[in-house]
Amino acid sequence: VLSVDVARTGKLLATGGGEPSRAGELMIWNATNGSLIREIENPHGDTVLCVRFSPDGETLATGGADRMVKLWDVESGKLLKTLEGHTHHVTTIAWNVNQQQLASGSADATVKIWDLDSGQSTRTISGLKTEVTKLVYVGRDDRIGITGGDGYFRVYRTDNGARDTNAKVVGGYLYALDANREGSQFVVGGADGIAAVVDKSGKQQLEFTSSD
């Protein structure tokens, strides 16, 4: 299991994984009693690397080593859309709260912004120089927070592609990123064993590190 997500209701859990170079694995579970609700057969042509429920819990987005992003109907398990455009593994996915826009990050060092009505990419954010590890929308703004292997925390506008923040933060190779609901604070963490709270400009406010 390489990726997990819990629906906002707390009732459903999605897991993704699978062996490299083989069909990926995608399962939806009852988060209350641990029972398997549905296994989606052959969801991707390679390992499933990221899973994310939509804010209303009705759609599940997945990304895989096959370079695809796919949208699934949670209730039926039916494939709704396939989003194509990345040239390397899709490593992370984030939903806009309006549910009309999705962002995906990739080992191809780009972030794509997708219009879910058309299934087309409306913008590609490039020039990141390293694989994208995590994405999170900044509250209800048209902005996306990005972390990657170069240790930088960045914020880009999704409407015009402008960069608002480009800050080197503690943690080394960054694997983890999350934000509060307002998008005013972020938590980043990386291979150095350090997690830090930063604001929208990337200024560090708090640091967590092991005493060992």
PDB file of C-alpha atoms in Angstrom:
ATOM      1  CA  VAL A   1       0.000   0.000   0.000  1.00  0.00           C
ATOM      2  CA  LEU A   2       1.615   3.227  -1.194  1.00  0.00           C
ATOM      3  CA  SER A   3      -1.223   5.712  -0.768  1.00  0.00           C
ATOM      4  CA  VAL A   4      -4.271   6.170   1.450  1.00  0.00           C
ATOM      5  CA  ASP A   5      -7.049   8.723   1.839  1.00  0.00           C
ATOM      6  CA  VAL A   6     -10.106   8.993   4.075  1.00  0.00           C
ATOM      7  CA  ALA A   7     -13.315  10.635   2.831  1.00  0.00           C
ATOM      8  CA  ARG A   8     -14.410  13.711   4.781  1.00  0.00           C
ATOM      9  CA  THR A   9     -17.314  11.769   6.268  1.00  0.00           C
ATOM     10  CA  GLY A  10     -14.801   9.419   7.867  1.00  0.00           C
ATOM     11  CA  LYS A  11     -16.769   6.426   6.587  1.00  0.00           C
ATOM     12  CA  LEU A  12     -14.656   5.441   3.570  1.00  0.00           C
ATOM     13  CA  LEU A  13     -10.977   4.660   3.138  1.00  0.00           C
ATOM     14  CA  ALA A  14      -9.214   4.310  -0.220  1.00  0.00           C
ATOM     15  CA  THR A  15      -5.894   2.515  -0.669  1.00  0.00           C
ATOM     16  CA  GLY A  16      -3.658   2.368  -3.723  1.00  0.00           C
ATOM     17  CA  GLY A  17      -0.566   0.380  -4.571  1.00  0.00           C
ATOM     18  CA  GLY A  18       0.514  -2.602  -6.624  1.00  0.00           C
ATOM     19  CA  GLU A  19       3.761  -4.043  -7.913  1.00  0.00           C
ATOM     20  CA  PRO A  20       5.882  -1.908 -10.275  1.00  0.00           C
ATOM     21  CA  SER A  21       5.390  -2.521 -14.003  1.00  0.00           C
ATOM     22  CA  ARG A  22       2.196  -4.476 -13.356  1.00  0.00           C
ATOM     23  CA  ALA A  23      -1.451  -3.504 -12.969  1.00  0.00           C
ATOM     24  CA  GLY A  24      -2.020  -1.241  -9.996  1.00  0.00           C
ATOM     25  CA  GLU A  25      -4.253  -2.007  -7.016  1.00  0.00           C
ATOM     26  CA  LEU A  26      -7.142   0.186  -5.862  1.00  0.00           C
ATOM     27  CA  MET A  27      -9.516  -0.645  -3.026  1.00  0.00           C
ATOM     28  CA  ILE A  28     -12.303   1.150  -1.152  1.00  0.00           C
ATOM     29  CA  TRP A  29     -12.936   0.121   2.445  1.00  0.00           C
ATOM     30  CA  ASN A  30     -15.480   0.689   5.183  1.00  0.00           C
ATOM     31  CA  ALA A  31     -13.419   2.797   7.584  1.00  0.00           C
ATOM     32  CA  THR A  32     -15.686   1.915  10.512  1.00  0.00           C
ATOM     33  CA  ASN A  33     -15.387  -1.878  10.519  1.00  0.00           C
ATOM     34  CA  GLY A  34     -12.506  -2.496   8.107  1.00  0.00           C
ATOM     35  CA  SER A  35     -14.524  -4.469   5.557  1.00  0.00           C
ATOM     36  CA  LEU A  36     -13.673  -4.270   1.855  1.00  0.00           C
ATOM     37  CA  ILE A  37     -16.425  -2.518  -0.090  1.00  0.00           C
ATOM     38  CA  ARG A  38     -14.916  -2.684  -3.576  1.00  0.00           C
ATOM     39  CA  GLU A  39     -11.736  -3.640  -5.379  1.00  0.00           C
ATOM     40  CA  ILE A  40     -11.401  -1.901  -8.735  1.00  0.00           C
ATOM     41  CA  GLU A  41      -9.734  -4.289 -11.157  1.00  0.00           C
ATOM     42  CA  ASN A  42      -6.787  -3.041 -13.234  1.00  0.00           C
ATOM     43  CA  PRO A  43      -7.256   0.623 -12.339  1.00  0.00           C
ATOM     44  CA  HIS A  44      -3.907   1.655 -13.848  1.00  0.00           C
ATOM     45  CA  GLY A  45      -1.325   0.027 -16.093  1.00  0.00           C
ATOM     46  CA  ASP A  46       1.249   0.384 -13.299  1.00  0.00           C
ATOM     47  CA  THR A  47       1.453   1.107  -9.574  1.00  0.00           C
ATOM     48  CA  VAL A  48      -1.151   3.464  -8.072  1.00  0.00           C
ATOM     49  CA  LEU A  49       0.885   6.161  -6.301  1.00  0.00           C
ATOM     50  CA  CYS A  50      -1.774   8.567  -5.036  1.00  0.00           C
ATOM     51  CA  VAL A  51      -5.478   8.509  -4.175  1.00  0.00           C
ATOM     52  CA  ARG A  52      -7.730  11.395  -3.163  1.00  0.00           C
ATOM     53  CA  PHE A  53     -11.459  11.652  -2.470  1.00  0.00           C
ATOM     54  CA  SER A  54     -13.315  14.698  -3.775  1.00  0.00           C
ATOM     55  CA  PRO A  55     -14.602  17.082  -1.078  1.00  0.00           C
ATOM     56  CA  ASP A  56     -18.132  15.611  -1.361  1.00  0.00           C
ATOM     57  CA  GLY A  57     -16.770  12.051  -1.268  1.00  0.00           C
ATOM     58  CA  GLU A  58     -18.528  11.003  -4.479  1.00  0.00           C
ATOM     59  CA  THR A  59     -15.472  10.842  -6.751  1.00  0.00           C
ATOM     60  CA  LEU A  60     -12.064   9.267  -6.215  1.00  0.00           C
ATOM     61  CA  ALA A  61      -9.049  10.576  -8.122  1.00  0.00           C
ATOM     62  CA  THR A  62      -6.030   8.332  -8.615  1.00  0.00           C
ATOM     63  CA  GLY A  63      -2.600   8.815 -10.128  1.00  0.00           C
ATOM     64  CA  GLY A  64      -0.168   6.160 -11.219  1.00  0.00           C
ATOM     65  CA  ALA A  65       3.240   5.239 -12.510  1.00  0.00           C
ATOM     66  CA  ASP A  66       1.559   4.866 -15.910  1.00  0.00           C
ATOM     67  CA  ARG A  67       1.463   8.709 -16.089  1.00  0.00           C
ATOM     68  CA  MET A  68      -2.347   8.796 -15.939  1.00  0.00           C
ATOM     69  CA  VAL A  69      -4.833  10.533 -13.651  1.00  0.00           C
ATOM     70  CA  LYS A  70      -8.188   8.768 -13.383  1.00  0.00           C
ATOM     71  CA  LEU A  71     -11.526   9.709 -11.838  1.00  0.00           C
ATOM     72  CA  TRP A  72     -13.809   7.028 -10.395  1.00  0.00           C
ATOM     73  CA  ASP A  73     -17.405   7.028  -9.214  1.00  0.00           C
ATOM     74  CA  VAL A  74     -17.144   5.905  -5.592  1.00  0.00           C
ATOM     75  CA  GLU A  75     -20.582   4.291  -5.374  1.00  0.00           C
ATOM     76  CA  SER A  76     -20.331   2.176  -8.520  1.00  0.00           C
ATOM     77  CA  GLY A  77     -16.577   1.931  -9.095  1.00  0.00           C
ATOM     78  CA  LYS A  78     -17.095   3.092 -12.688  1.00  0.00           C
ATOM     79  CA  LEU A  79     -14.319   4.976 -14.475  1.00  0.00           C
ATOM     80  CA  LEU A  80     -15.530   8.508 -15.212  1.00  0.00           C
ATOM     81  CA  LYS A  81     -12.543  10.171 -16.906  1.00  0.00           C
ATOM     82  CA  THR A  82      -8.902   9.623 -17.773  1.00  0.00           C
ATOM     83  CA  LEU A  83      -6.659  12.684 -17.741  1.00  0.00           C
ATOM     84  CA  GLU A  84      -3.548  12.381 -19.918  1.00  0.00           C
ATOM     85  CA  GLY A  85      -0.593  14.714 -20.265  1.00  0.00           C
ATOM     86  CA  HIS A  86       2.160  13.914 -17.765  1.00  0.00           C
ATOM     87  CA  THR A  87       5.320  12.297 -19.098  1.00  0.00           C
ATOM     88  CA  HIS A  88       6.370  10.542 -15.873  1.00  0.00           C
ATOM     89  CA  HIS A  89       4.840   9.053 -12.699  1.00  0.00           C
ATOM     90  CA  VAL A  90       1.900  10.971 -11.219  1.00  0.00           C
ATOM     91  CA  THR A  91       2.926  11.360  -7.581  1.00  0.00           C
ATOM     92  CA  THR A  92       0.286  13.586  -5.966  1.00  0.00           C
ATOM     93  CA  ILE A  93      -3.242  14.930  -6.478  1.00  0.00           C
ATOM     94  CA  ALA A  94      -5.221  17.787  -4.915  1.00  0.00           C
ATOM     95  CA  TRP A  95      -8.865  18.847  -5.299  1.00  0.00           C
ATOM     96  CA  ASN A  96     -10.041  22.419  -5.414  1.00  0.00           C
ATOM     97  CA  VAL A  97     -12.938  22.924  -2.989  1.00  0.00           C
ATOM     98  CA  ASN A  98     -15.192  23.876  -5.921  1.00  0.00           C
ATOM     99  CA  GLN A  99     -14.695  20.316  -7.295  1.00  0.00           C
ATOM    100  CA  GLN A 100     -14.423  21.705 -10.825  1.00  0.00           C
ATOM    101  CA  GLN A 101     -10.642  21.771 -10.770  1.00  0.00           C
ATOM    102  CA  LEU A 102      -7.989  19.186  -9.941  1.00  0.00           C
ATOM    103  CA  ALA A 103      -4.213  19.537  -9.699  1.00  0.00           C
ATOM    104  CA  SER A 104      -1.706  16.756 -10.279  1.00  0.00           C
ATOM    105  CA  GLY A 105       2.033  16.684  -9.660  1.00  0.00           C
ATOM    106  CA  SER A 106       4.530  14.417 -11.318  1.00  0.00           C
ATOM    107  CA  ALA A 107       8.074  13.119 -11.428  1.00  0.00           C
ATOM    108  CA  ASP A 108       8.284  15.053 -14.697  1.00  0.00           C
ATOM    109  CA  ALA A 109       8.735  18.203 -12.536  1.00  0.00           C
ATOM    110  CA  THR A 110       5.413  19.736 -13.548  1.00  0.00           C
ATOM    111  CA  VAL A 111       2.032  20.441 -12.023  1.00  0.00           C
ATOM    112  CA  LYS A 112      -1.018  20.269 -14.260  1.00  0.00           C
ATOM    113  CA  ILE A 113      -4.296  22.034 -13.544  1.00  0.00           C
ATOM    114  CA  TRP A 114      -7.304  20.192 -14.946  1.00  0.00           C
ATOM    115  CA  ASP A 115     -10.790  21.388 -15.822  1.00  0.00           C
ATOM    116  CA  LEU A 116     -12.950  18.444 -14.817  1.00  0.00           C
ATOM    117  CA  ASP A 117     -15.886  19.312 -17.068  1.00  0.00           C
ATOM    118  CA  SER A 118     -13.771  19.110 -20.204  1.00  0.00           C
ATOM    119  CA  GLY A 119     -11.097  16.735 -18.885  1.00  0.00           C
ATOM    120  CA  GLN A 120      -8.453  19.045 -20.354  1.00  0.00           C
ATOM    121  CA  SER A 121      -5.406  20.608 -18.758  1.00  0.00           C
ATOM    122  CA  THR A 122      -5.873  24.375 -18.495  1.00  0.00           C
ATOM    123  CA  ARG A 123      -2.351  25.125 -17.265  1.00  0.00           C
ATOM    124  CA  THR A 124       1.014  23.446 -16.804  1.00  0.00           C
ATOM    125  CA  ILE A 125       3.324  24.797 -14.103  1.00  0.00           C
ATOM    126  CA  SER A 126       6.878  23.896 -15.108  1.00  0.00           C
ATOM    127  CA  GLY A 127      10.453  24.845 -14.306  1.00  0.00           C
ATOM    128  CA  LEU A 128      10.388  23.148 -10.894  1.00  0.00           C
ATOM    129  CA  LYS A 129      13.672  21.276 -11.572  1.00  0.00           C
ATOM    130  CA  THR A 130      12.753  18.236  -9.460  1.00  0.00           C
ATOM    131  CA  GLU A 131       9.913  15.805  -8.986  1.00  0.00           C
ATOM    132  CA  VAL A 132       6.774  17.131  -7.290  1.00  0.00           C
ATOM    133  CA  THR A 133       6.044  15.218  -4.082  1.00  0.00           C
ATOM    134  CA  LYS A 134       2.940  16.902  -2.598  1.00  0.00           C
ATOM    135  CA  LEU A 135       0.254  19.426  -3.532  1.00  0.00           C
ATOM    136  CA  VAL A 136      -2.376  21.250  -1.518  1.00  0.00           C
ATOM    137  CA  TYR A 137      -4.782  24.026  -2.490  1.00  0.00           C
ATOM    138  CA  VAL A 138      -4.429  27.247  -0.502  1.00  0.00           C
ATOM    139  CA  GLY A 139      -7.811  27.563   1.186  1.00  0.00           C
ATOM    140  CA  ARG A 140     -10.389  28.722  -1.355  1.00  0.00           C
ATOM    141  CA  ASP A 141      -7.877  30.752  -3.347  1.00  0.00           C
ATOM    142  CA  ASP A 142      -6.755  30.037  -6.897  1.00  0.00           C
ATOM    143  CA  ARG A 143      -3.390  28.988  -5.512  1.00  0.00           C
ATOM    144  CA  ILE A 144      -1.569  25.704  -5.029  1.00  0.00           C
ATOM    145  CA  GLY A 145       1.166  24.845  -2.509  1.00  0.00           C
ATOM    146  CA  ILE A 146       3.936  22.598  -3.852  1.00  0.00           C
ATOM    147  CA  THR A 147       6.819  20.642  -2.336  1.00  0.00           C
ATOM    148  CA  GLY A 148       9.541  18.675  -4.089  1.00  0.00           C
ATOM    149  CA  GLY A 149      12.881  16.995  -3.837  1.00  0.00           C
ATOM    150  CA  ASP A 150      14.900  20.233  -3.835  1.00  0.00           C
ATOM    151  CA  GLY A 151      13.692  21.281  -0.371  1.00  0.00           C
ATOM    152  CA  TYR A 152      11.656  24.259  -1.576  1.00  0.00           C
ATOM    153  CA  PHE A 153       8.094  25.219  -0.645  1.00  0.00           C
ATOM    154  CA  ARG A 154       6.372  27.074  -3.455  1.00  0.00           C
ATOM    155  CA  VAL A 155       2.984  28.680  -4.038  1.00  0.00           C
ATOM    156  CA  TYR A 156       1.692  29.238  -7.570  1.00  0.00           C
ATOM    157  CA  ARG A 157      -1.473  30.812  -8.892  1.00  0.00           C
ATOM    158  CA  THR A 158      -3.570  28.287 -10.800  1.00  0.00           C
ATOM    159  CA  ASP A 159      -5.321  30.922 -12.945  1.00  0.00           C
ATOM    160  CA  ASN A 160      -2.283  32.586 -14.517  1.00  0.00           C
ATOM    161  CA  GLY A 161       0.666  30.429 -13.413  1.00  0.00           C
ATOM    162  CA  ALA A 162       2.409  33.228 -11.484  1.00  0.00           C
ATOM    163  CA  ARG A 163       4.655  32.208  -8.596  1.00  0.00           C
ATOM    164  CA  ASP A 164       3.900  33.836  -5.242  1.00  0.00           C
ATOM    165  CA  THR A 165       6.337  31.960  -2.981  1.00  0.00           C
ATOM    166  CA  ASN A 166       9.712  30.303  -3.540  1.00  0.00           C
ATOM    167  CA  ALA A 167      11.221  29.508  -0.139  1.00  0.00           C
ATOM    168  CA  LYS A 168      13.909  27.058   0.938  1.00  0.00           C
ATOM    169  CA  VAL A 169      12.657  25.384   4.124  1.00  0.00           C
ATOM    170  CA  VAL A 170      14.043  22.862   6.605  1.00  0.00           C
ATOM    171  CA  GLY A 171      13.570  19.158   6.024  1.00  0.00           C
ATOM    172  CA  GLY A 172      15.819  18.398   3.062  1.00  0.00           C
ATOM    173  CA  TYR A 173      14.069  16.294   0.428  1.00  0.00           C
ATOM    174  CA  LEU A 174      10.441  17.180   1.170  1.00  0.00           C
ATOM    175  CA  TYR A 175       7.902  14.354   1.262  1.00  0.00           C
ATOM    176  CA  ALA A 176       5.040  15.818   3.314  1.00  0.00           C
ATOM    177  CA  LEU A 177       2.766  18.841   2.960  1.00  0.00           C
ATOM    178  CA  ASP A 178      -0.550  19.837   4.493  1.00  0.00           C
ATOM    179  CA  ALA A 179      -2.411  23.067   5.208  1.00  0.00           C
ATOM    180  CA  ASN A 180      -5.045  24.455   7.532  1.00  0.00           C
ATOM    181  CA  ARG A 181      -8.489  25.084   6.088  1.00  0.00           C
ATOM    182  CA  GLU A 182      -7.872  28.800   5.565  1.00  0.00           C
ATOM    183  CA  GLY A 183      -4.596  28.215   3.734  1.00  0.00           C
ATOM    184  CA  SER A 184      -2.721  30.548   6.084  1.00  0.00           C
ATOM    185  CA  GLN A 185      -0.414  27.895   7.569  1.00  0.00           C
ATOM    186  CA  PHE A 186       1.341  24.862   6.098  1.00  0.00           C
ATOM    187  CA  VAL A 187       3.227  21.933   7.552  1.00  0.00           C
ATOM    188  CA  VAL A 188       6.180  20.598   5.555  1.00  0.00           C
ATOM    189  CA  GLY A 189       8.376  17.622   6.374  1.00  0.00           C
ATOM    190  CA  GLY A 190      11.258  15.827   4.780  1.00  0.00           C
ATOM    191  CA  ALA A 191      14.064  13.315   4.779  1.00  0.00           C
ATOM    192  CA  ASP A 192      16.039  15.175   7.460  1.00  0.00           C
ATOM    193  CA  GLY A 193      13.462  14.135  10.053  1.00  0.00           C
ATOM    194  CA  ILE A 194      12.238  17.695  10.559  1.00  0.00           C
ATOM    195  CA  ALA A 195       8.736  19.080  10.165  1.00  0.00           C
ATOM    196  CA  ALA A 196       8.026  22.800  10.192  1.00  0.00           C
ATOM    197  CA  VAL A 197       5.040  25.124  10.206  1.00  0.00           C
ATOM    198  CA  VAL A 198       5.394  27.890   7.625  1.00  0.00           C
ATOM    199  CA  ASP A 199       3.132  30.687   6.467  1.00  0.00           C
ATOM    200  CA  LYS A 200       2.075  31.454   2.894  1.00  0.00           C
ATOM    201  CA  SER A 201       5.348  33.284   2.241  1.00  0.00           C
ATOM    202  CA  GLY A 202       7.379  30.288   3.417  1.00  0.00           C
ATOM    203  CA  LYS A 203       8.492  31.971   6.669  1.00  0.00           C
ATOM    204  CA  GLN A 204       9.050  29.362   9.388  1.00  0.00           C
ATOM    205  CA  GLN A 205       6.895  29.701  12.490  1.00  0.00           C
ATOM    206  CA  LEU A 206       7.502  26.440  14.349  1.00  0.00           C
ATOM    207  CA  GLU A 207       9.777  23.413  14.071  1.00  0.00           C
ATOM    208  CA  PHE A 208       9.337  19.793  15.140  1.00  0.00           C
ATOM    209  CA  THR A 209      12.356  17.526  15.390  1.00  0.00           C
ATOM    210  CA  SER A 210      13.210  14.284  17.160  1.00  0.00           C
ATOM    211  CA  SER A 211      15.407  14.491  20.232  1.00  0.00           C
ATOM    212  CA  ASP A 212      17.090  11.177  19.332  1.00  0.00           C
TER     213      ASP A 212
END
